[in-house]
Amino acid sequence: MTCQLMTKVFLDTNIIVSASIQVNSQKFGKPVIHPFFQESMHLLSTIRKKPNKQFGISSKTVEGETYRVIIKAVKHEVDKQIIQQSNISIETLFDEFSRISNVCLNKTRQLLSFISIEPVDSSEVQKNLGLVEEMAKSLKITYEGKYINRINKEIAAKRRRDTTMKFQWKTELRREVYRMFREEIEREAIQICGFMSNEPHKNKNDKQILAEAITIKNTLDNSQFYIASNDKKFFSPITLKGGFKSDLVTKEIYNRFGIICDTPKEIRTKI
Amino acid sequence: MSNVSILHEIYDHANRMEDAGIVDPDIVLTLKKLQGITKNIESKWITIQNPNSFYFYNAIKNVELIIDKMIDRFYNAKEMHDNPQVAVDTLRLIPNLIDVIEITESNETSEEVTEKVIEYTYKLRNKASETNLLESEDVDLQGIDNEKVMKVLNGMVEELNIPKELPDDVSVDDESIS
């Protein structure tokens, strides 16, 4: 008897906020033309059409963070207005922008109603957070030195030697092969360098979200579990021109936790 | 009478209505008293020169809007056959209203308290949405043009910090081949 895999797509904060911006901007006449927003909206539309209500899922942390991003963006706009217009009425400004934030959040709430906010056992989340921290530490130990300039050159030189030593290659060609490997290493390093530049503080929320996703995944028996995210320094691979992927962190998440992280565009093709 | 004790009064009143199954329009007077209090708290956050004032204003403004809707539903409960559902919905919302009023009455604006007020506002609006105590979008947007809404949306785009296209060409040094 074959056992069918259950598919779950866990949505990261940036997907919900992007889709929310897209829906709101369409309503107010100027849709945001950027694949980042359009793809997030398309993924949510795909999820909405699935008969299983729990196809698209998320967590309380993501829900709360979504609200925070929106209200902080509104506040940012309030601050800009105060600086730009010194004689502005604070009362009118606060009143109008408070009501605007409500309208934006109403749309967000509507979008969230199409996905299931899964409860998580906080002690399990803490346990999994420990595993995520362990992963971050291991990534740091493995790659921190590897991609700084000197070692980077050594790796490229080794790859070049491995390729060219069998034959009597001309210097020109050897240089070309070396340059090719240097570029390859620079590219594969992009994601991990971004990840390490965010360690530890800027990665804190992403780690929490990953720990919650792992906790939810562990409660499911047999599932294909995805995290849809536009955050390419933690979750999703960076696809460069020519199809090359910089995805050392993404691969590590998959290897350790069995979770496939990708952009909304890629996930839409898989579900 | 303290502001939170007015909420306890509203709670007792709504409880009695739920038990009796009849809406008592007198509750509107107490709700209007509470609305007066929320206006005072709003004024305080408008005058206080604090970088986080907007979050506190927004929280208490939402209390005012929710009470507006509550008053409207109590007024029309009989005609709309909203009796005693409006009393039940009010009861469900009281704990969230207490949280927001207490935190906005205080003058504490540390980062921790600001994060709390953001959280309380979000929980209040979620609960108000579940209990049909949120104003409609048309009411929210009265007198506000699309351009202002778009400014906020653009602010969100900035907040998201969209990654720019990554360079395809990576320039590298030549290996010194000895």
GROMACS .gro file of C-alpha atoms in nm:
model
  449
    1MET     CA    1   0.000   0.000   0.000
    2THR     CA    2   0.143   0.339  -0.090
    3CYS     CA    3   0.116   0.613   0.163
    4GLN     CA    4   0.045   0.953   0.016
    5LEU     CA    5   0.256   1.243   0.137
    6MET     CA    6   0.068   1.529   0.293
    7THR     CA    7   0.188   1.867   0.169
    8LYS     CA    8   0.222   2.166   0.401
    9VAL     CA    9   0.347   2.511   0.311
   10PHE     CA   10   0.460   2.720   0.605
   11LEU     CA   11   0.448   3.090   0.518
   12ASP     CA   12   0.714   3.328   0.643
   13THR     CA   13   0.629   3.685   0.751
   14ASN     CA   14   0.757   3.847   0.431
   15ILE     CA   15   0.518   3.641   0.215
   16ILE     CA   16   0.212   3.752   0.411
   17VAL     CA   17   0.324   4.116   0.427
   18SER     CA   18   0.410   4.121   0.054
   19ALA     CA   19   0.076   3.967  -0.042
   20SER     CA   20  -0.098   4.213   0.184
   21ILE     CA   21   0.080   4.508   0.017
   22GLN     CA   22  -0.016   4.369  -0.323
   23VAL     CA   23  -0.385   4.330  -0.234
   24ASN     CA   24  -0.403   4.675  -0.078
   25SER     CA   25  -0.217   4.848  -0.361
   26GLN     CA   26  -0.453   4.688  -0.615
   27LYS     CA   27  -0.747   4.824  -0.421
   28PHE     CA   28  -0.601   5.174  -0.410
   29GLY     CA   29  -0.523   5.186  -0.778
   30LYS     CA   30  -0.148   5.138  -0.802
   31PRO     CA   31  -0.050   4.772  -0.792
   32VAL     CA   32   0.312   4.718  -0.693
   33ILE     CA   33   0.497   4.591  -0.998
   34HIS     CA   34   0.765   4.372  -0.852
   35PRO     CA   35   0.795   3.992  -0.869
   36PHE     CA   36   0.852   3.980  -0.492
   37PHE     CA   37   0.495   4.096  -0.426
   38GLN     CA   38   0.326   3.934  -0.723
   39GLU     CA   39   0.472   3.591  -0.654
   40SER     CA   40   0.372   3.606  -0.288
   41MET     CA   41   0.016   3.691  -0.390
   42HIS     CA   42   0.012   3.411  -0.649
   43LEU     CA   43   0.125   3.157  -0.389
   44LEU     CA   44  -0.149   3.265  -0.150
   45SER     CA   45  -0.406   3.242  -0.430
   46THR     CA   46  -0.286   2.889  -0.509
   47ILE     CA   47  -0.315   2.791  -0.141
   48ARG     CA   48  -0.661   2.948  -0.122
   49LYS     CA   49  -0.782   2.724  -0.402
   50LYS     CA   50  -0.669   2.403  -0.231
   51PRO     CA   51  -0.955   2.210  -0.076
   52ASN     CA   52  -0.753   2.125   0.235
   53LYS     CA   53  -0.775   2.428   0.463
   54GLN     CA   54  -0.457   2.332   0.641
   55PHE     CA   55  -0.248   2.329   0.326
   56GLY     CA   56  -0.107   2.674   0.402
   57ILE     CA   57   0.009   2.712   0.761
   58SER     CA   58   0.197   2.949   0.983
   59SER     CA   59   0.263   3.027   1.347
   60LYS     CA   60   0.168   3.285   1.609
   61THR     CA   61   0.515   3.439   1.584
   62VAL     CA   62   0.471   3.500   1.211
   63GLU     CA   63   0.122   3.638   1.265
   64GLY     CA   64   0.247   3.881   1.532
   65GLU     CA   65   0.552   3.978   1.330
   66THR     CA   66   0.333   4.053   1.028
   67TYR     CA   67   0.131   4.296   1.238
   68ARG     CA   68   0.451   4.455   1.370
   69VAL     CA   69   0.600   4.509   1.024
   70ILE     CA   70   0.282   4.682   0.910
   71ILE     CA   71   0.235   4.907   1.211
   72LYS     CA   72   0.605   4.999   1.213
   73ALA     CA   73   0.585   5.094   0.845
   74VAL     CA   74   0.289   5.319   0.923
   75LYS     CA   75   0.481   5.477   1.211
   76HIS     CA   76   0.782   5.526   0.981
   77GLU     CA   77   0.554   5.721   0.746
   78VAL     CA   78   0.416   5.928   1.037
   79ASP     CA   79   0.773   6.022   1.137
   80LYS     CA   80   0.858   6.121   0.780
   81GLN     CA   81   0.552   6.346   0.761
   82ILE     CA   82   0.644   6.518   1.090
   83ILE     CA   83   0.994   6.592   0.960
   84GLN     CA   84   0.874   6.708   0.617
   85GLN     CA   85   0.586   6.929   0.737
   86SER     CA   86   0.679   7.119   1.052
   87ASN     CA   87   0.334   7.283   1.089
   88ILE     CA   88   0.135   6.961   1.047
   89SER     CA   89  -0.142   6.881   1.297
   90ILE     CA   90  -0.027   6.577   1.495
   91GLU     CA   91  -0.387   6.501   1.586
   92THR     CA   92  -0.496   6.475   1.219
   93LEU     CA   93  -0.181   6.288   1.124
   94PHE     CA   94  -0.215   6.029   1.403
   95ASP     CA   95  -0.587   5.989   1.341
   96GLU     CA   96  -0.554   5.936   0.965
   97PHE     CA   97  -0.257   5.704   0.980
   98SER     CA   98  -0.413   5.501   1.257
   99ARG     CA   99  -0.720   5.445   1.039
  100ILE     CA  100  -0.503   5.363   0.736
  101SER     CA  101  -0.316   5.101   0.938
  102ASN     CA  102  -0.652   4.948   1.030
  103VAL     CA  103  -0.750   4.918   0.665
  104CYS     CA  104  -0.417   4.758   0.573
  105LEU     CA  105  -0.447   4.517   0.862
  106ASN     CA  106  -0.802   4.420   0.768
  107LYS     CA  107  -0.668   4.290   0.437
  108THR     CA  108  -0.389   4.108   0.615
  109ARG     CA  109  -0.642   3.942   0.843
  110GLN     CA  110  -0.846   3.834   0.541
  111LEU     CA  111  -0.535   3.676   0.386
  112LEU     CA  112  -0.449   3.504   0.713
  113SER     CA  113  -0.796   3.351   0.725
  114PHE     CA  114  -0.698   3.127   0.431
  115ILE     CA  115  -0.417   2.967   0.624
  116SER     CA  116  -0.410   2.783   0.952
  117ILE     CA  117  -0.218   2.931   1.245
  118GLU     CA  118  -0.090   2.618   1.411
  119PRO     CA  119  -0.052   2.599   1.787
  120VAL     CA  120   0.293   2.495   1.908
  121ASP     CA  121   0.413   2.345   2.232
  122SER     CA  122   0.655   2.606   2.370
  123SER     CA  123   0.883   2.351   2.538
  124GLU     CA  124   0.919   2.168   2.203
  125VAL     CA  125   0.993   2.499   2.033
  126GLN     CA  126   1.267   2.568   2.288
  127LYS     CA  127   1.415   2.226   2.226
  128ASN     CA  128   1.412   2.282   1.849
  129LEU     CA  129   1.553   2.632   1.892
  130GLY     CA  130   1.853   2.463   2.052
  131LEU     CA  131   1.891   2.247   1.739
  132VAL     CA  132   1.865   2.555   1.517
  133GLU     CA  133   2.133   2.733   1.723
  134GLU     CA  134   2.348   2.424   1.687
  135MET     CA  135   2.302   2.441   1.310
  136ALA     CA  136   2.401   2.810   1.307
  137LYS     CA  137   2.710   2.737   1.512
  138SER     CA  138   2.810   2.450   1.285
  139LEU     CA  139   2.760   2.665   0.973
  140LYS     CA  140   2.980   2.931   1.128
  141ILE     CA  141   3.257   2.686   1.216
  142THR     CA  142   3.245   2.519   0.875
  143TYR     CA  143   3.228   2.823   0.654
  144GLU     CA  144   3.353   3.128   0.842
  145GLY     CA  145   3.715   3.084   0.744
  146LYS     CA  146   3.651   2.916   0.414
  147TYR     CA  147   3.516   3.214   0.231
  148ILE     CA  148   3.751   3.487   0.342
  149ASN     CA  149   3.977   3.597   0.063
  150ARG     CA  150   4.292   3.397   0.133
  151ILE     CA  151   4.124   3.061   0.184
  152ASN     CA  152   3.887   3.137  -0.098
  153LYS     CA  153   4.190   3.164  -0.327
  154GLU     CA  154   4.332   2.840  -0.190
  155ILE     CA  155   4.010   2.651  -0.262
  156ALA     CA  156   3.996   2.788  -0.616
  157ALA     CA  157   4.360   2.698  -0.671
  158LYS     CA  158   4.297   2.345  -0.545
  159ARG     CA  159   3.995   2.301  -0.769
  160ARG     CA  160   4.200   2.435  -1.061
  161ARG     CA  161   4.486   2.195  -0.985
  162ASP     CA  162   4.247   1.900  -0.955
  163THR     CA  163   4.109   1.982  -1.298
  164THR     CA  164   4.424   2.073  -1.487
  165MET     CA  165   4.698   1.858  -1.338
  166LYS     CA  166   4.615   1.556  -1.552
  167PHE     CA  167   4.703   1.742  -1.865
  168GLN     CA  168   4.973   1.986  -1.967
  169TRP     CA  169   4.744   2.291  -1.979
  170LYS     CA  170   4.879   2.623  -2.099
  171THR     CA  171   4.917   2.900  -1.843
  172GLU     CA  172   4.643   3.103  -2.013
  173LEU     CA  173   4.400   2.818  -1.983
  174ARG     CA  174   4.499   2.745  -1.625
  175ARG     CA  175   4.433   3.109  -1.539
  176GLU     CA  176   4.093   3.088  -1.707
  177VAL     CA  177   4.001   2.772  -1.513
  178TYR     CA  178   4.117   2.936  -1.190
  179ARG     CA  179   3.906   3.245  -1.261
  180MET     CA  180   3.606   3.022  -1.330
  181PHE     CA  181   3.642   2.844  -0.995
  182ARG     CA  182   3.695   3.173  -0.809
  183GLU     CA  183   3.366   3.297  -0.951
  184GLU     CA  184   3.194   2.973  -0.860
  185ILE     CA  185   3.315   3.000  -0.499
  186GLU     CA  186   3.218   3.366  -0.476
  187ARG     CA  187   2.871   3.272  -0.590
  188GLU     CA  188   2.821   2.975  -0.362
  189ALA     CA  189   2.935   3.196  -0.073
  190ILE     CA  190   2.671   3.469  -0.121
  191GLN     CA  191   2.398   3.310   0.093
  192ILE     CA  192   2.624   3.191   0.375
  193CYS     CA  193   2.801   3.529   0.391
  194GLY     CA  194   2.460   3.699   0.420
  195PHE     CA  195   2.361   3.454   0.691
  196MET     CA  196   2.682   3.512   0.887
  197SER     CA  197   2.658   3.889   0.858
  198ASN     CA  198   2.319   3.860   1.034
  199GLU     CA  199   2.449   3.638   1.315
  200PRO     CA  200   2.338   3.631   1.587
  201HIS     CA  201   2.100   3.925   1.642
  202LYS     CA  202   1.936   3.975   1.302
  203ASN     CA  203   1.881   3.600   1.265
  204LYS     CA  204   1.698   3.575   1.599
  205ASN     CA  205   1.343   3.593   1.461
  206ASP     CA  206   1.419   3.363   1.169
  207LYS     CA  207   1.561   3.105   1.408
  208GLN     CA  208   1.246   3.125   1.621
  209ILE     CA  209   1.029   3.083   1.310
  210LEU     CA  210   1.236   2.786   1.193
  211ALA     CA  211   1.208   2.627   1.540
  212GLU     CA  212   0.830   2.668   1.528
  213ALA     CA  213   0.815   2.522   1.176
  214ILE     CA  214   1.020   2.220   1.291
  215THR     CA  215   0.785   2.175   1.588
  216ILE     CA  216   0.482   2.176   1.360
  217LYS     CA  217   0.650   1.941   1.111
  218ASN     CA  218   0.734   1.696   1.391
  219THR     CA  219   0.365   1.666   1.480
  220LEU     CA  220   0.284   1.548   1.126
  221ASP     CA  221   0.327   1.183   1.037
  222ASN     CA  222   0.415   1.187   0.674
  223SER     CA  223   0.454   1.519   0.510
  224GLN     CA  224   0.633   1.715   0.243
  225PHE     CA  225   0.704   2.028   0.439
  226TYR     CA  226   0.795   2.357   0.274
  227ILE     CA  227   0.884   2.700   0.406
  228ALA     CA  228   0.795   2.973   0.159
  229SER     CA  229   1.008   3.278   0.215
  230ASN     CA  230   1.161   3.569   0.032
  231ASP     CA  231   1.436   3.587   0.292
  232LYS     CA  232   1.739   3.470   0.099
  233LYS     CA  233   1.991   3.514   0.377
  234PHE     CA  234   1.829   3.245   0.587
  235PHE     CA  235   1.566   3.035   0.413
  236SER     CA  236   1.547   3.049   0.035
  237PRO     CA  237   1.826   2.991  -0.215
  238ILE     CA  238   1.965   3.280  -0.416
  239THR     CA  239   1.934   3.201  -0.783
  240LEU     CA  240   2.189   3.383  -0.993
  241LYS     CA  241   2.186   3.443  -1.365
  242GLY     CA  242   2.257   3.121  -1.549
  243GLY     CA  243   2.063   2.921  -1.291
  244PHE     CA  244   2.348   2.889  -1.038
  245LYS     CA  245   2.217   2.860  -0.682
  246SER     CA  246   2.379   2.988  -0.367
  247ASP     CA  247   2.210   2.772  -0.108
  248LEU     CA  248   2.443   2.641   0.163
  249VAL     CA  249   2.205   2.745   0.445
  250THR     CA  250   1.897   2.616   0.261
  251LYS     CA  251   2.069   2.279   0.209
  252GLU     CA  252   2.171   2.261   0.574
  253ILE     CA  253   1.809   2.321   0.684
  254TYR     CA  254   1.695   2.041   0.454
  255ASN     CA  255   1.968   1.800   0.564
  256ARG     CA  256   1.905   1.855   0.934
  257PHE     CA  257   1.529   1.901   0.948
  258GLY     CA  258   1.389   1.769   0.619
  259ILE     CA  259   1.231   2.106   0.540
  260ILE     CA  260   1.244   2.241   0.185
  261CYS     CA  261   1.283   2.620   0.183
  262ASP     CA  262   1.223   2.814  -0.134
  263THR     CA  263   1.076   3.126  -0.286
  264PRO     CA  264   0.699   3.144  -0.346
  265LYS     CA  265   0.758   3.116  -0.721
  266GLU     CA  266   0.948   2.788  -0.690
  267ILE     CA  267   0.712   2.643  -0.430
  268ARG     CA  268   0.414   2.711  -0.653
  269THR     CA  269   0.566   2.485  -0.917
  270LYS     CA  270   0.607   2.204  -0.662
  271ILE     CA  271   0.262   2.194  -0.500
  272MET     CA  272  -1.409   5.620   3.935
  273SER     CA  273  -1.100   5.465   3.772
  274ASN     CA  274  -1.105   5.387   3.404
  275VAL     CA  275  -1.071   5.015   3.455
  276SER     CA  276  -1.356   5.013   3.707
  277ILE     CA  277  -1.581   5.157   3.434
  278LEU     CA  278  -1.495   4.851   3.231
  279HIS     CA  279  -1.590   4.631   3.526
  280GLU     CA  280  -1.920   4.817   3.543
  281ILE     CA  281  -1.975   4.750   3.170
  282TYR     CA  282  -1.882   4.386   3.228
  283ASP     CA  283  -2.138   4.345   3.511
  284HIS     CA  284  -2.402   4.521   3.306
  285ALA     CA  285  -2.341   4.303   2.998
  286ASN     CA  286  -2.341   3.994   3.220
  287ARG     CA  287  -2.684   4.081   3.358
  288MET     CA  288  -2.812   4.141   3.005
  289GLU     CA  289  -2.683   3.805   2.891
  290ASP     CA  290  -2.851   3.631   3.186
  291ALA     CA  291  -3.179   3.815   3.130
  292GLY     CA  292  -3.159   3.785   2.752
  293ILE     CA  293  -3.264   4.151   2.720
  294VAL     CA  294  -3.053   4.446   2.613
  295ASP     CA  295  -3.063   4.742   2.851
  296PRO     CA  296  -2.993   5.065   2.658
  297ASP     CA  297  -2.860   5.229   2.976
  298ILE     CA  298  -2.527   5.060   2.909
  299VAL     CA  299  -2.474   5.317   2.634
  300LEU     CA  300  -2.431   5.590   2.898
  301THR     CA  301  -2.147   5.400   3.061
  302LEU     CA  302  -1.992   5.328   2.721
  303LYS     CA  303  -2.003   5.700   2.639
  304LYS     CA  304  -1.829   5.775   2.969
  305LEU     CA  305  -1.558   5.533   2.867
  306GLN     CA  306  -1.533   5.700   2.529
  307GLY     CA  307  -1.468   6.033   2.703
  308ILE     CA  308  -1.183   5.869   2.890
  309THR     CA  309  -1.034   5.727   2.571
  310LYS     CA  310  -1.042   6.075   2.414
  311ASN     CA  311  -0.843   6.211   2.710
  312ILE     CA  312  -0.586   5.936   2.675
  313GLU     CA  313  -0.564   6.004   2.299
  314SER     CA  314  -0.499   6.376   2.370
  315LYS     CA  315  -0.224   6.283   2.610
  316TRP     CA  316  -0.039   6.082   2.342
  317ILE     CA  317  -0.081   6.360   2.088
  318THR     CA  318   0.087   6.612   2.319
  319ILE     CA  319   0.356   6.388   2.466
  320GLN     CA  320   0.679   6.432   2.273
  321ASN     CA  321   0.787   6.073   2.255
  322PRO     CA  322   0.910   5.876   1.952
  323ASN     CA  323   0.674   5.589   2.036
  324SER     CA  324   0.359   5.798   2.100
  325PHE     CA  325   0.192   5.685   1.779
  326TYR     CA  326   0.175   5.322   1.891
  327PHE     CA  327  -0.003   5.421   2.214
  328TYR     CA  328  -0.235   5.661   2.032
  329ASN     CA  329  -0.319   5.392   1.778
  330ALA     CA  330  -0.401   5.145   2.057
  331ILE     CA  331  -0.641   5.377   2.240
  332LYS     CA  332  -0.791   5.504   1.911
  333ASN     CA  333  -0.887   5.146   1.837
  334VAL     CA  334  -1.061   5.122   2.174
  335GLU     CA  335  -1.260   5.435   2.083
  336LEU     CA  336  -1.359   5.295   1.742
  337ILE     CA  337  -1.462   4.963   1.893
  338ILE     CA  338  -1.677   5.135   2.156
  339ASP     CA  339  -1.837   5.338   1.877
  340LYS     CA  340  -1.937   5.016   1.708
  341MET     CA  341  -2.053   4.869   2.041
  342ILE     CA  342  -2.279   5.169   2.105
  343ASP     CA  343  -2.418   5.139   1.755
  344ARG     CA  344  -2.499   4.772   1.808
  345PHE     CA  345  -2.659   4.829   2.151
  346TYR     CA  346  -2.876   5.107   2.004
  347ASN     CA  347  -2.996   4.887   1.723
  348ALA     CA  348  -2.998   4.554   1.905
  349LYS     CA  349  -3.376   4.518   1.907
  350GLU     CA  350  -3.430   4.598   1.540
  351MET     CA  351  -3.131   4.395   1.427
  352HIS     CA  352  -3.221   4.093   1.647
  353ASP     CA  353  -2.878   4.134   1.802
  354ASN     CA  354  -3.007   4.061   2.147
  355PRO     CA  355  -2.831   3.931   2.359
  356GLN     CA  356  -2.544   3.854   2.116
  357VAL     CA  357  -2.407   4.210   2.146
  358ALA     CA  358  -2.383   4.163   2.524
  359VAL     CA  359  -2.199   3.831   2.475
  360ASP     CA  360  -1.958   3.991   2.224
  361THR     CA  361  -1.894   4.281   2.462
  362LEU     CA  362  -1.813   4.039   2.744
  363ARG     CA  363  -1.561   3.859   2.525
  364LEU     CA  364  -1.380   4.181   2.446
  365ILE     CA  365  -1.353   4.329   2.798
  366PRO     CA  366  -1.020   4.161   2.895
  367ASN     CA  367  -0.854   4.298   2.579
  368LEU     CA  368  -1.000   4.645   2.642
  369ILE     CA  369  -0.861   4.638   2.998
  370ASP     CA  370  -0.514   4.547   2.868
  371VAL     CA  371  -0.507   4.837   2.622
  372ILE     CA  372  -0.654   5.097   2.858
  373GLU     CA  373  -0.415   5.006   3.140
  374ILE     CA  374  -0.106   5.022   2.922
  375THR     CA  375  -0.202   5.348   2.750
  376GLU     CA  376  -0.297   5.517   3.079
  377SER     CA  377   0.055   5.466   3.205
  378ASN     CA  378   0.330   5.694   3.075
  379GLU     CA  379   0.583   5.415   3.044
  380THR     CA  380   0.721   5.396   2.688
  381SER     CA  381   1.023   5.168   2.712
  382GLU     CA  382   1.087   4.938   2.414
  383GLU     CA  383   0.945   4.647   2.609
  384VAL     CA  384   0.622   4.832   2.691
  385THR     CA  385   0.596   4.959   2.333
  386GLU     CA  386   0.623   4.602   2.203
  387LYS     CA  387   0.349   4.506   2.448
  388VAL     CA  388   0.116   4.785   2.333
  389ILE     CA  389   0.165   4.673   1.972
  390GLU     CA  390   0.081   4.317   2.073
  391TYR     CA  391  -0.225   4.420   2.276
  392THR     CA  392  -0.360   4.629   1.988
  393TYR     CA  393  -0.322   4.341   1.745
  394LYS     CA  394  -0.497   4.103   1.986
  395LEU     CA  395  -0.775   4.355   2.051
  396ARG     CA  396  -0.843   4.401   1.680
  397ASN     CA  397  -0.837   4.026   1.616
  398LYS     CA  398  -1.089   3.968   1.894
  399ALA     CA  399  -1.302   4.262   1.776
  400SER     CA  400  -1.304   4.115   1.427
  401GLU     CA  401  -1.423   3.778   1.562
  402THR     CA  402  -1.698   3.948   1.761
  403ASN     CA  403  -1.816   4.179   1.483
  404LEU     CA  404  -1.705   4.488   1.673
  405LEU     CA  405  -1.482   4.644   1.409
  406GLU     CA  406  -1.590   4.945   1.207
  407SER     CA  407  -1.625   4.889   0.833
  408GLU     CA  408  -1.347   4.993   0.598
  409ASP     CA  409  -1.563   5.277   0.462
  410VAL     CA  410  -1.588   5.430   0.809
  411ASP     CA  411  -1.212   5.391   0.860
  412LEU     CA  412  -1.129   5.556   0.531
  413GLN     CA  413  -1.366   5.854   0.550
  414GLY     CA  414  -1.183   6.166   0.433
  415ILE     CA  415  -0.859   5.986   0.349
  416ASP     CA  416  -0.736   5.984  -0.009
  417ASN     CA  417  -0.571   5.696  -0.190
  418GLU     CA  418  -0.241   5.879  -0.210
  419LYS     CA  419  -0.200   5.868   0.169
  420VAL     CA  420  -0.274   5.497   0.174
  421MET     CA  421  -0.017   5.443  -0.100
  422LYS     CA  422   0.243   5.631   0.106
  423VAL     CA  423   0.193   5.381   0.385
  424LEU     CA  424   0.217   5.090   0.144
  425ASN     CA  425   0.541   5.231   0.006
  426GLY     CA  426   0.665   5.258   0.363
  427MET     CA  427   0.595   4.888   0.401
  428VAL     CA  428   0.792   4.815   0.086
  429GLU     CA  429   1.088   5.001   0.240
  430GLU     CA  430   1.044   4.816   0.569
  431LEU     CA  431   1.064   4.485   0.385
  432ASN     CA  432   1.402   4.584   0.245
  433ILE     CA  433   1.367   4.404  -0.086
  434PRO     CA  434   1.696   4.258  -0.203
  435LYS     CA  435   1.837   4.422  -0.510
  436GLU     CA  436   1.939   4.216  -0.813
  437LEU     CA  437   2.254   4.028  -0.733
  438PRO     CA  438   2.546   4.090  -0.963
  439ASP     CA  439   2.616   3.815  -1.208
  440ASP     CA  440   2.970   3.924  -1.280
  441VAL     CA  441   3.202   3.853  -0.995
  442SER     CA  442   3.540   4.008  -1.060
  443VAL     CA  443   3.827   3.807  -0.924
  444ASP     CA  444   4.203   3.840  -0.904
  445ASP     CA  445   4.429   3.624  -1.111
  446GLU     CA  446   4.592   3.334  -0.933
  447SER     CA  447   4.964   3.375  -0.923
  448ILE     CA  448   5.068   3.067  -1.109
  449SER     CA  449   5.426   2.996  -1.038
   0.00000   0.00000   0.00000
